[in-house]
């Protein structure tokens, strides 16, 4: 069997769409063209739509004027409810119980509407009451986004700019915070139950909501336009392989291959850019592990949701307010080795834990998996090398490359394309070492051909025609792969 291999130079760059550079030679020629090109690259402002047409969490969509009105009244009603409560006018009411608080909010809203001479129609009145309830019981302006299962990410850039992601697209909401203090109040509501706070000394922080959603907070002076909050919502129903195939994130042959690879205990790294779907893929792959195996997972923020009985989930600990007591992921990986695991899964390799994971993969914990942030399969190797170098080993580069090439079998590379869709764009096999370079061979790739008039990516997944070396190992493990799995169509 003849297997052609790609050298790093030959290997294709990731197919993420790139904007053409408007740089032209400086000798005067082509300057006109450059200007023209630049003009074409500038999309007219009115062609950019940030607006979503669907409601958030089944709440009515408001016109600009209606939104302003709600914002004007919301703070007033909230303040009065709080002061009524503090002055003892709401005795016996459990402020965390919506049924008990609602009548109070309704009464105060009615009073304020009368005082201000703004009789709101029923629809707006309900929005006002709901948003005040969000302030008291929930996370204020963020609550509706948290309640809407179709929304996957919430991004507060500043008090007056809340973006959210829905089905891969980012929208700007008409919802706002009253001011920076309002954002800080909601941040405090997120952090204080965890015994943590952001301030000038610790102006950035990761945290989690009780439902498992991941939160990042960064405040001034680091965040120049005001406090920022980014929430990656936790999906109670993680995506399944069937769903990923249905979405076009990968094809059935790719899924069959990956399932066989996991069952045959190949070591796999899922790589890709931020939010490209790495953790989702790792979760799907982990669920291919046979039910009788013992799995230990180590994560910075627990996100994986496995269906296994014999699964131990470990989560790293951030430092406390004094900056002490941190237990990094590296220690968890080392501890995991003493827990008689069949497989170790590291949620994300960002630093020195890469060394421990590669060593685990090399020392009998085959079938281990992790994710890593990178731009291409080749970049995944570079980054692994760098992380291992920074782990304080005295190993020369060649020895590191050898360790990686003998430990790692597959790189599954994900990407978020320009239309918001997330796809596996490469399944690449690590095939050994040539000199001190790790040899890579793409087995499946996504080929982007262009974008249609609606901006949707046109392209297809295809097998490259190379039969992976690991196919033999899969066969030996007793797993039969269809004959034509690697044949390009
Ligand atoms: N194939 C997919 N199709 C549609 N949505 C997806 C797909 N994969 C992931 N998502 C959604 O995209 C979001 C990001 O996914 P995920 O957390 O897996 O990305 P990630 O690469 O691990 O992100 P990070 O870099 O922040 O760790 C989630 O809300 C997830 O539900
Ligand atoms: Mg992730």
Short mmCIF file of C-alpha atoms and ligand atoms in Angstrom, two decimals:
data_model
loop_
_atom_site.label_atom_id
_atom_site.label_comp_id
_atom_site.label_asym_id
_atom_site.label_seq_id
_atom_site.Cartn_x
_atom_site.Cartn_y
_atom_site.Cartn_z
CA UNK A 1 0.00 0.00 0.00
CA UNK A 2 1.39 3.34 -1.01
CA UNK A 3 0.77 6.21 1.28
CA UNK A 4 1.73 9.67 0.21
CA UNK A 5 2.51 12.05 2.97
CA UNK A 6 2.34 15.79 3.10
CA UNK A 7 5.21 17.79 4.45
CA UNK A 8 4.38 20.90 6.45
CA UNK A 9 4.89 23.07 3.38
CA UNK A 10 2.54 21.00 1.30
CA UNK A 11 -0.11 20.84 3.89
CA UNK A 12 -3.08 23.00 3.13
CA UNK A 13 -3.77 26.00 5.27
CA UNK A 14 -7.09 25.99 7.10
CA UNK A 15 -9.99 26.88 4.92
CA UNK A 16 -11.28 29.64 7.10
CA UNK A 17 -12.27 32.46 4.81
CA UNK A 18 -9.87 35.37 4.82
CA UNK A 19 -10.43 38.86 3.57
CA UNK A 20 -8.04 39.88 0.84
CA UNK A 21 -5.35 42.29 1.86
CA UNK A 22 -5.61 45.73 0.32
CA UNK A 23 -1.85 46.20 0.47
CA UNK A 24 -0.32 46.93 -2.92
CA UNK A 25 3.22 47.61 -4.07
CA UNK A 26 4.46 51.04 -3.10
CA UNK A 27 5.92 51.94 -6.49
CA UNK A 28 2.78 53.73 -7.62
CA UNK A 29 1.52 50.93 -9.80
CA UNK A 30 -1.73 49.40 -8.66
CA UNK A 31 -2.54 52.17 -6.21
CA UNK A 32 -5.83 52.89 -7.99
CA UNK A 33 -6.66 49.22 -7.85
CA UNK A 34 -5.83 49.17 -4.17
CA UNK A 35 -8.20 52.02 -3.47
CA UNK A 36 -10.93 50.34 -5.48
CA UNK A 37 -10.34 47.09 -3.66
CA UNK A 38 -10.51 48.86 -0.33
CA UNK A 39 -13.80 50.46 -1.28
CA UNK A 40 -15.22 47.09 -2.21
CA UNK A 41 -14.03 45.63 1.05
CA UNK A 42 -15.87 48.28 3.01
CA UNK A 43 -19.41 47.08 3.48
CA UNK A 44 -21.91 49.96 3.57
CA UNK A 45 -23.21 50.39 7.13
CA UNK A 46 -26.85 49.97 6.13
CA UNK A 47 -26.07 46.58 4.63
CA UNK A 48 -24.90 45.25 7.98
CA UNK A 49 -27.80 43.82 9.90
CA UNK A 50 -27.41 43.24 13.60
CA UNK A 51 -31.09 42.81 14.05
CA UNK A 52 -32.78 39.56 14.89
CA UNK A 53 -36.38 39.01 13.86
CA UNK A 54 -37.25 36.36 16.41
CA UNK A 55 -38.31 37.24 19.95
CA UNK A 56 -36.10 36.47 22.94
CA UNK A 57 -37.55 33.91 25.28
CA UNK A 58 -41.07 34.43 23.81
CA UNK A 59 -41.17 38.04 24.97
CA UNK A 60 -42.72 40.58 22.61
CA UNK A 61 -40.42 42.57 20.38
CA UNK A 62 -40.45 46.26 21.18
CA UNK A 63 -40.16 49.30 18.96
CA UNK A 64 -37.38 51.74 19.73
CA UNK A 65 -39.76 54.08 21.53
CA UNK A 66 -41.29 51.25 23.56
CA UNK A 67 -37.83 50.05 24.60
CA UNK A 68 -36.87 53.54 25.77
CA UNK A 69 -40.05 53.79 27.79
CA UNK A 70 -39.43 50.45 29.50
CA UNK A 71 -35.86 51.42 30.30
CA UNK A 72 -37.05 54.69 31.82
CA UNK A 73 -39.62 53.03 34.07
CA UNK A 74 -37.79 49.81 34.92
CA UNK A 75 -35.22 51.37 37.26
CA UNK A 76 -37.86 53.46 39.03
CA UNK A 77 -40.15 50.50 39.70
CA UNK A 78 -37.24 48.36 40.84
CA UNK A 79 -35.90 51.02 43.19
CA UNK A 80 -39.28 51.56 44.78
CA UNK A 81 -39.89 47.83 45.27
CA UNK A 82 -36.50 47.56 46.97
CA UNK A 83 -37.11 50.56 49.18
CA UNK A 84 -40.62 49.32 50.08
CA UNK A 85 -39.05 46.07 51.09
CA UNK A 86 -36.31 47.75 53.10
CA UNK A 87 -38.80 49.97 54.88
CA UNK A 88 -40.77 46.94 55.96
CA UNK A 89 -43.76 47.54 53.64
CA UNK A 90 -43.42 44.08 52.17
CA UNK A 91 -43.30 42.05 55.36
CA UNK A 92 -43.54 38.31 54.95
CA UNK A 93 -42.72 38.36 51.25
CA UNK A 94 -39.99 36.02 50.13
CA UNK A 95 -38.08 38.15 47.64
CA UNK A 96 -36.81 35.07 45.83
CA UNK A 97 -40.29 33.71 45.21
CA UNK A 98 -41.75 35.08 41.94
CA UNK A 99 -45.33 34.31 42.98
CA UNK A 100 -44.92 36.38 46.12
CA UNK A 101 -42.97 39.26 44.59
CA UNK A 102 -45.11 39.67 41.48
CA UNK A 103 -48.15 41.30 43.18
CA UNK A 104 -45.83 43.79 44.86
CA UNK A 105 -44.15 44.66 41.55
CA UNK A 106 -47.56 44.96 39.85
CA UNK A 107 -48.77 47.39 42.48
CA UNK A 108 -45.65 49.55 42.37
CA UNK A 109 -45.66 49.53 38.54
CA UNK A 110 -49.27 50.72 38.59
CA UNK A 111 -48.43 53.53 41.04
CA UNK A 112 -45.50 54.72 38.96
CA UNK A 113 -47.45 54.59 35.70
CA UNK A 114 -50.07 56.82 37.30
CA UNK A 115 -47.55 59.22 38.80
CA UNK A 116 -45.73 59.54 35.48
CA UNK A 117 -48.95 59.67 33.46
CA UNK A 118 -47.88 56.83 31.18
CA UNK A 119 -50.67 54.28 31.01
CA UNK A 120 -48.89 51.35 29.41
CA UNK A 121 -50.86 48.93 27.23
CA UNK A 122 -51.06 45.37 28.60
CA UNK A 123 -48.18 44.11 26.46
CA UNK A 124 -45.74 46.74 27.70
CA UNK A 125 -46.98 46.49 31.25
CA UNK A 126 -46.15 42.79 31.22
CA UNK A 127 -42.68 43.48 29.80
CA UNK A 128 -42.07 46.05 32.53
CA UNK A 129 -43.16 43.69 35.30
CA UNK A 130 -41.14 40.82 33.87
CA UNK A 131 -37.98 42.93 33.60
CA UNK A 132 -38.34 44.18 37.17
CA UNK A 133 -38.81 40.58 38.31
CA UNK A 134 -35.62 39.73 36.38
CA UNK A 135 -33.84 42.43 38.38
CA UNK A 136 -35.06 41.10 41.69
CA UNK A 137 -34.95 37.36 41.15
CA UNK A 138 -32.72 36.83 38.11
CA UNK A 139 -29.69 38.32 36.44
CA UNK A 140 -31.40 41.52 35.27
CA UNK A 141 -31.14 42.31 31.56
CA UNK A 142 -29.31 39.01 31.00
CA UNK A 143 -32.16 36.85 32.25
CA UNK A 144 -34.24 36.69 29.05
CA UNK A 145 -31.16 35.53 27.10
CA UNK A 146 -30.42 32.91 29.74
CA UNK A 147 -34.01 31.66 29.57
CA UNK A 148 -33.97 31.26 25.79
CA UNK A 149 -32.61 27.83 24.85
CA UNK A 150 -31.87 28.92 21.26
CA UNK A 151 -29.31 31.45 22.51
CA UNK A 152 -25.85 30.01 23.04
CA UNK A 153 -23.72 32.98 24.00
CA UNK A 154 -24.29 36.37 25.64
CA UNK A 155 -21.77 39.17 25.33
CA UNK A 156 -21.99 42.44 27.25
CA UNK A 157 -19.45 44.79 25.68
CA UNK A 158 -20.59 47.74 27.78
CA UNK A 159 -23.76 48.79 29.59
CA UNK A 160 -25.50 49.77 26.37
CA UNK A 161 -24.26 47.01 24.08
CA UNK A 162 -25.47 43.48 24.62
CA UNK A 163 -24.77 41.03 21.83
CA UNK A 164 -25.95 37.45 21.68
CA UNK A 165 -25.41 34.44 19.49
CA UNK A 166 -28.26 32.41 18.09
CA UNK A 167 -27.80 29.55 15.61
CA UNK A 168 -24.26 30.65 14.90
CA UNK A 169 -25.11 34.30 14.18
CA UNK A 170 -24.35 37.27 16.38
CA UNK A 171 -27.03 39.92 16.97
CA UNK A 172 -27.10 43.23 18.83
CA UNK A 173 -29.96 43.38 21.29
CA UNK A 174 -32.12 46.43 22.06
CA UNK A 175 -31.88 45.44 25.73
CA UNK A 176 -29.56 47.57 27.87
CA UNK A 177 -28.22 48.03 31.34
CA UNK A 178 -28.94 51.41 32.94
CA UNK A 179 -25.24 52.19 33.43
CA UNK A 180 -21.91 50.61 34.44
CA UNK A 181 -23.02 50.29 38.07
CA UNK A 182 -25.96 48.24 36.92
CA UNK A 183 -23.63 45.84 35.09
CA UNK A 184 -21.43 45.64 38.19
CA UNK A 185 -24.46 44.84 40.34
CA UNK A 186 -25.35 41.90 38.11
CA UNK A 187 -21.71 40.77 38.08
CA UNK A 188 -21.79 40.85 41.85
CA UNK A 189 -24.96 38.76 41.82
CA UNK A 190 -23.10 36.15 39.77
CA UNK A 191 -19.92 36.17 41.84
CA UNK A 192 -21.00 36.72 45.43
CA UNK A 193 -22.64 33.29 45.94
CA UNK A 194 -19.23 31.87 44.94
CA UNK A 195 -17.51 34.00 47.57
CA UNK A 196 -15.70 35.99 44.92
CA UNK A 197 -15.60 39.56 43.69
CA UNK A 198 -13.98 41.64 40.99
CA UNK A 199 -12.29 44.87 41.95
CA UNK A 200 -9.26 46.94 40.98
CA UNK A 201 -6.95 44.28 42.35
CA UNK A 202 -8.59 41.37 40.53
CA UNK A 203 -10.28 42.97 37.56
CA UNK A 204 -10.81 39.78 35.58
CA UNK A 205 -12.34 36.47 36.54
CA UNK A 206 -13.90 33.25 35.32
CA UNK A 207 -16.94 31.90 37.07
CA UNK A 208 -19.96 29.75 36.52
CA UNK A 209 -23.67 30.18 36.91
CA UNK A 210 -25.53 27.58 38.97
CA UNK A 211 -26.71 25.92 35.72
CA UNK A 212 -23.10 25.37 34.61
CA UNK A 213 -22.87 28.26 32.12
CA UNK A 214 -19.37 29.66 31.83
CA UNK A 215 -18.90 33.34 32.69
CA UNK A 216 -15.96 35.64 32.09
CA UNK A 217 -15.87 39.07 33.68
CA UNK A 218 -13.43 41.87 33.03
CA UNK A 219 -13.85 45.40 34.36
CA UNK A 220 -12.13 48.79 34.07
CA UNK A 221 -9.37 49.84 33.97
CA UNK A 222 -8.64 46.76 31.84
CA UNK A 223 -11.93 46.95 29.96
CA UNK A 224 -11.91 50.46 28.60
CA UNK A 225 -15.59 50.91 27.73
CA UNK A 226 -16.93 49.56 30.99
CA UNK A 227 -17.47 46.18 32.61
CA UNK A 228 -17.69 43.27 30.13
CA UNK A 229 -19.42 39.96 30.68
CA UNK A 230 -19.25 36.97 28.34
CA UNK A 231 -21.45 33.96 29.00
CA UNK A 232 -21.14 30.63 27.20
CA UNK A 233 -24.42 28.98 28.01
CA UNK A 234 -24.43 25.46 29.21
CA UNK A 235 -26.63 23.26 27.14
CA UNK A 236 -28.48 20.72 29.23
CA UNK A 237 -28.97 18.65 26.12
CA UNK A 238 -25.51 18.34 24.61
CA UNK A 239 -25.29 17.94 20.86
CA UNK A 240 -25.17 14.36 19.66
CA UNK A 241 -23.29 12.90 16.70
CA UNK A 242 -26.61 12.55 14.86
CA UNK A 243 -27.27 16.26 15.32
CA UNK A 244 -23.77 17.20 14.16
CA UNK A 245 -24.29 15.14 11.00
CA UNK A 246 -27.71 16.73 10.51
CA UNK A 247 -26.17 20.23 10.85
CA UNK A 248 -23.54 19.33 8.25
CA UNK A 249 -20.71 19.68 10.76
CA UNK A 250 -19.32 16.38 9.56
CA UNK A 251 -20.43 13.48 7.36
CA UNK A 252 -21.48 9.99 8.29
CA UNK A 253 -18.25 8.40 6.99
CA UNK A 254 -16.25 10.83 9.16
CA UNK A 255 -18.40 9.93 12.14
CA UNK A 256 -17.94 6.21 11.49
CA UNK A 257 -14.18 6.69 11.33
CA UNK A 258 -14.07 8.74 14.52
CA UNK A 259 -16.21 6.26 16.39
CA UNK A 260 -13.93 3.42 15.32
CA UNK A 261 -10.87 5.48 16.28
CA UNK A 262 -12.21 6.09 19.78
CA UNK A 263 -13.20 2.46 20.26
CA UNK A 264 -9.77 1.30 19.04
CA UNK A 265 -8.19 3.57 21.69
CA UNK A 266 -6.43 6.03 19.44
CA UNK A 267 -5.19 9.20 21.10
CA UNK A 268 -7.03 12.18 19.74
CA UNK A 269 -6.75 15.94 19.99
CA UNK A 270 -9.64 18.14 18.96
CA UNK A 271 -8.32 21.52 17.90
CA UNK A 272 -9.80 24.72 16.53
CA UNK A 273 -10.38 28.39 17.20
CA UNK A 274 -12.36 29.94 20.04
CA UNK A 275 -15.94 28.73 20.07
CA UNK A 276 -15.39 26.47 17.07
CA UNK A 277 -17.09 23.52 18.77
CA UNK A 278 -14.07 21.72 20.30
CA UNK A 279 -15.65 20.87 23.63
CA UNK A 280 -18.85 19.75 21.91
CA UNK A 281 -16.83 17.39 19.69
CA UNK A 282 -14.81 16.09 22.62
CA UNK A 283 -18.05 15.34 24.40
CA UNK A 284 -19.43 13.48 21.38
CA UNK A 285 -16.19 11.51 20.98
CA UNK A 286 -16.08 10.65 24.67
CA UNK A 287 -19.53 9.17 24.42
CA UNK A 288 -18.16 6.65 21.91
CA UNK A 289 -16.04 5.13 24.69
CA UNK A 290 -17.39 1.67 25.59
CA UNK A 291 -19.50 1.76 28.77
CA UNK A 292 -17.31 -0.67 30.70
CA UNK A 293 -14.23 1.59 30.63
CA UNK A 294 -13.27 3.87 33.49
CA UNK A 295 -12.89 7.52 32.50
CA UNK A 296 -11.33 10.34 34.47
CA UNK A 297 -11.88 13.84 33.08
CA UNK A 298 -9.90 16.90 34.16
CA UNK A 299 -11.23 20.33 33.22
CA UNK A 300 -10.76 23.97 34.09
CA UNK A 301 -14.49 24.50 34.14
CA UNK A 302 -16.50 21.30 34.02
CA UNK A 303 -18.40 21.21 30.74
CA UNK A 304 -18.23 17.61 29.62
CA UNK A 305 -21.38 15.55 29.99
CA UNK A 306 -20.68 11.87 29.61
CA UNK A 307 -23.22 9.10 29.78
CA UNK A 308 -20.84 6.71 31.56
CA UNK A 309 -21.43 4.99 34.87
CA UNK A 310 -17.74 4.77 35.67
CA UNK A 311 -16.83 8.41 35.12
CA UNK A 312 -14.94 10.60 37.59
CA UNK A 313 -15.12 14.32 36.80
CA UNK A 314 -12.39 16.57 38.20
CA UNK A 315 -12.37 20.34 38.06
CA UNK A 316 -9.40 22.62 38.61
CA UNK A 317 -9.66 25.24 41.35
CA UNK A 318 -8.93 28.91 40.71
CA UNK A 319 -7.01 30.88 43.34
CA UNK A 320 -9.02 32.49 46.17
CA UNK A 321 -9.34 36.24 46.73
CA UNK A 322 -5.83 36.31 48.26
CA UNK A 323 -4.50 34.61 45.14
CA UNK A 324 -3.84 31.33 46.91
CA UNK A 325 -5.02 27.74 46.94
CA UNK A 326 -5.14 27.19 43.18
CA UNK A 327 -5.11 23.57 42.00
CA UNK A 328 -4.13 23.66 38.35
CA UNK A 329 -5.26 21.16 35.76
CA UNK A 330 -1.76 19.69 35.67
CA UNK A 331 -2.13 18.42 39.22
CA UNK A 332 -5.47 16.91 38.35
CA UNK A 333 -3.95 15.03 35.41
CA UNK A 334 -1.22 13.66 37.67
CA UNK A 335 -3.77 12.67 40.24
CA UNK A 336 -5.95 11.10 37.57
CA UNK A 337 -3.09 8.74 36.75
CA UNK A 338 -3.36 7.33 40.27
CA UNK A 339 -7.06 6.68 39.91
CA UNK A 340 -6.74 3.61 37.69
CA UNK A 341 -8.21 5.25 34.61
CA UNK A 342 -8.70 3.46 31.32
CA UNK A 343 -8.79 6.84 29.67
CA UNK A 344 -7.89 10.34 30.72
CA UNK A 345 -9.69 13.23 29.11
CA UNK A 346 -8.28 16.71 29.57
CA UNK A 347 -10.91 19.34 28.78
CA UNK A 348 -8.43 21.77 27.31
CA UNK A 349 -4.65 21.84 27.11
CA UNK A 350 -3.37 25.35 27.57
CA UNK A 351 -0.06 24.94 29.30
CA UNK A 352 2.23 22.51 31.04
CA UNK A 353 -0.51 19.88 31.42
CA UNK A 354 0.19 19.10 27.74
CA UNK A 355 3.36 17.31 28.86
CA UNK A 356 1.55 15.20 31.43
CA UNK A 357 -1.13 14.33 28.94
CA UNK A 358 1.30 13.33 26.19
CA UNK A 359 3.21 11.24 28.71
CA UNK A 360 -0.01 9.59 29.84
CA UNK A 361 -0.84 8.82 26.22
CA UNK A 362 2.59 7.31 25.81
CA UNK A 363 2.42 5.21 28.93
CA UNK A 364 -0.52 2.94 28.56
CA UNK A 365 -3.43 5.35 28.79
CA UNK A 366 -4.25 5.02 25.14
CA UNK A 367 -7.53 6.36 24.01
CA UNK A 368 -6.98 9.63 25.81
CA UNK A 369 -8.33 12.84 24.40
CA UNK A 370 -8.12 16.58 24.80
CA UNK A 371 -8.82 19.87 23.06
CA UNK A 372 -6.41 22.60 22.18
CA UNK A 373 -6.72 26.05 20.67
CA UNK A 374 -5.07 26.28 17.24
CA UNK A 375 -5.48 27.48 13.66
CA UNK A 376 -4.75 24.27 11.76
CA UNK A 377 -3.63 20.69 12.40
CA UNK A 378 -0.02 21.75 11.81
CA UNK A 379 -0.43 24.60 14.25
CA UNK A 380 -1.80 22.08 16.78
CA UNK A 381 1.56 20.29 16.66
CA UNK A 382 3.50 23.57 17.01
CA UNK A 383 1.43 24.58 19.98
CA UNK A 384 1.82 21.22 21.66
CA UNK A 385 5.58 21.48 21.19
CA UNK A 386 5.62 24.96 22.70
CA UNK A 387 3.46 23.94 25.66
CA UNK A 388 5.69 20.97 26.37
CA UNK A 389 8.80 23.13 26.11
CA UNK A 390 7.29 25.57 28.57
CA UNK A 391 6.48 22.77 31.00
CA UNK A 392 10.09 22.97 32.12
CA UNK A 393 11.45 19.85 30.46
CA UNK A 394 15.01 19.81 29.33
CA UNK A 395 14.01 17.77 26.30
CA UNK A 396 15.38 18.97 22.96
CA UNK A 397 12.83 19.84 20.26
CA UNK A 398 13.45 16.60 18.41
CA UNK A 399 12.69 14.52 21.48
CA UNK A 400 9.51 16.49 22.04
CA UNK A 401 8.48 15.95 18.42
CA UNK A 402 9.16 12.23 18.86
CA UNK A 403 7.03 12.06 21.99
CA UNK A 404 4.18 13.84 20.24
CA UNK A 405 4.40 11.69 17.13
CA UNK A 406 4.40 8.48 19.09
CA UNK A 407 1.63 9.58 21.45
CA UNK A 408 -0.82 11.25 19.16
CA UNK A 409 -2.82 9.51 16.43
CA UNK A 410 -5.45 11.92 15.20
CA UNK A 411 -6.17 15.62 15.09
CA UNK A 412 -9.78 16.58 14.58
CA UNK A 413 -9.81 20.24 13.63
CA UNK A 414 -12.97 22.33 13.97
CA UNK A 415 -13.77 25.74 12.62
CA UNK A 416 -16.52 28.33 12.88
CA UNK A 417 -17.08 29.48 9.32
CA UNK A 418 -18.11 32.95 8.15
CA UNK A 419 -21.82 32.02 8.12
CA UNK A 420 -21.63 30.93 11.75
CA UNK A 421 -21.77 27.21 10.97
CA UNK A 422 -19.34 24.99 12.83
CA UNK A 423 -17.64 22.21 10.99
CA UNK A 424 -14.93 19.63 11.31
CA UNK A 425 -12.60 20.96 8.62
CA UNK A 426 -9.83 18.37 8.97
CA UNK A 427 -9.39 14.90 10.31
CA UNK A 428 -5.66 14.49 10.13
CA UNK A 429 -3.50 11.52 11.04
CA UNK A 430 -0.16 11.86 12.79
CA UNK A 431 2.01 9.43 10.87
CA UNK A 432 5.41 9.59 12.48
CA UNK A 433 8.51 11.66 12.27
CA UNK A 434 10.68 12.87 9.41
CA UNK A 435 13.85 14.43 10.77
CA UNK A 436 12.45 16.50 13.60
CA UNK A 437 9.16 17.25 11.91
CA UNK A 438 5.94 15.48 12.82
CA UNK A 439 4.36 14.01 9.69
CA UNK A 440 0.72 14.75 9.09
CA UNK A 441 -1.72 13.36 6.56
CA UNK A 442 -5.22 14.70 6.04
CA UNK A 443 -7.79 11.91 5.84
CA UNK A 444 -10.96 14.01 5.56
CA UNK A 445 -11.19 17.72 4.74
CA UNK A 446 -13.86 20.33 4.25
CA UNK A 447 -13.46 22.13 0.97
CA UNK A 448 -15.00 25.56 0.83
CA UNK A 449 -15.94 26.61 -2.68
CA UNK A 450 -17.41 30.01 -1.89
CA UNK A 451 -20.42 31.68 -0.31
CA UNK A 452 -23.91 32.10 -1.74
CA UNK A 453 -25.90 35.34 -1.99
CA UNK A 454 -27.12 34.94 1.60
CA UNK A 455 -23.55 34.56 2.84
CA UNK A 456 -23.98 30.83 3.43
CA UNK A 457 -20.83 28.82 2.94
CA UNK A 458 -20.83 26.50 -0.07
CA UNK A 459 -18.57 23.52 0.17
CA UNK A 460 -18.38 19.86 1.00
CA UNK A 461 -16.57 17.35 3.11
CA UNK A 462 -14.54 14.77 1.25
CA UNK A 463 -12.16 11.93 1.88
CA UNK A 464 -8.71 12.74 0.57
CA UNK A 465 -8.24 9.18 -0.66
CA UNK A 466 -5.48 8.29 1.77
CA UNK A 467 -6.11 5.23 3.85
CA UNK A 468 -4.91 6.09 7.36
CA UNK A 469 -2.18 3.98 8.92
CA UNK A 470 -4.42 3.52 11.95
CA UNK A 471 -6.98 1.63 9.82
CA UNK A 472 -4.93 -1.49 10.51
CA UNK A 473 -4.99 -0.89 14.25
CA UNK A 474 -8.74 -0.39 14.06
CA UNK A 475 -9.07 -3.71 12.21
CA UNK A 476 -6.89 -5.49 14.75
CA UNK A 477 -9.13 -4.11 17.51
CA UNK A 478 -11.93 -6.07 15.87
CA UNK A 479 -13.71 -3.13 14.31
CA UNK A 480 -14.69 -3.43 10.70
CA UNK A 481 -14.67 -0.29 8.62
CA UNK A 482 -16.62 -0.09 5.36
CA UNK A 483 -14.30 -0.72 2.39
CA UNK A 484 -15.08 2.55 0.67
CA UNK A 485 -14.80 4.77 3.76
CA UNK A 486 -11.66 6.54 2.57
CA UNK A 487 -12.51 6.63 -1.12
CA UNK A 488 -13.19 10.14 -2.40
CA UNK A 489 -16.51 10.54 -4.20
N1 LIG B 1 -21.40 21.57 15.21
C1 LIG B 1 -22.08 22.51 15.84
N2 LIG B 1 -23.19 23.04 15.28
C2 LIG B 1 -23.87 24.01 15.92
N3 LIG B 1 -23.53 24.53 17.12
C3 LIG B 1 -22.45 24.04 17.71
C4 LIG B 1 -21.66 23.01 17.10
N4 LIG B 1 -20.63 22.73 17.92
C5 LIG B 1 -20.77 23.54 18.97
N5 LIG B 1 -21.85 24.32 18.87
C6 LIG B 1 -22.27 25.37 19.82
O1 LIG B 1 -21.28 26.37 19.77
C7 LIG B 1 -20.95 26.88 21.05
C8 LIG B 1 -19.47 26.69 21.30
O2 LIG B 1 -19.18 25.30 21.34
P1 LIG B 1 -17.99 24.70 22.21
O3 LIG B 1 -18.10 25.12 23.62
O4 LIG B 1 -17.97 23.26 21.91
O5 LIG B 1 -16.76 25.44 21.52
P2 LIG B 1 -15.23 25.47 21.97
O6 LIG B 1 -14.42 25.45 20.73
O7 LIG B 1 -14.97 24.42 22.98
O8 LIG B 1 -15.18 26.90 22.64
P3 LIG B 1 -13.97 27.51 23.56
O9 LIG B 1 -12.90 27.90 22.61
O10 LIG B 1 -14.62 28.71 24.18
O11 LIG B 1 -13.59 26.45 24.53
C9 LIG B 1 -21.83 26.10 22.02
O12 LIG B 1 -22.93 26.91 22.33
C10 LIG B 1 -22.25 24.87 21.25
O13 LIG B 1 -23.53 24.41 21.63
MG1 LIG B 2 -14.11 24.54 24.87
#
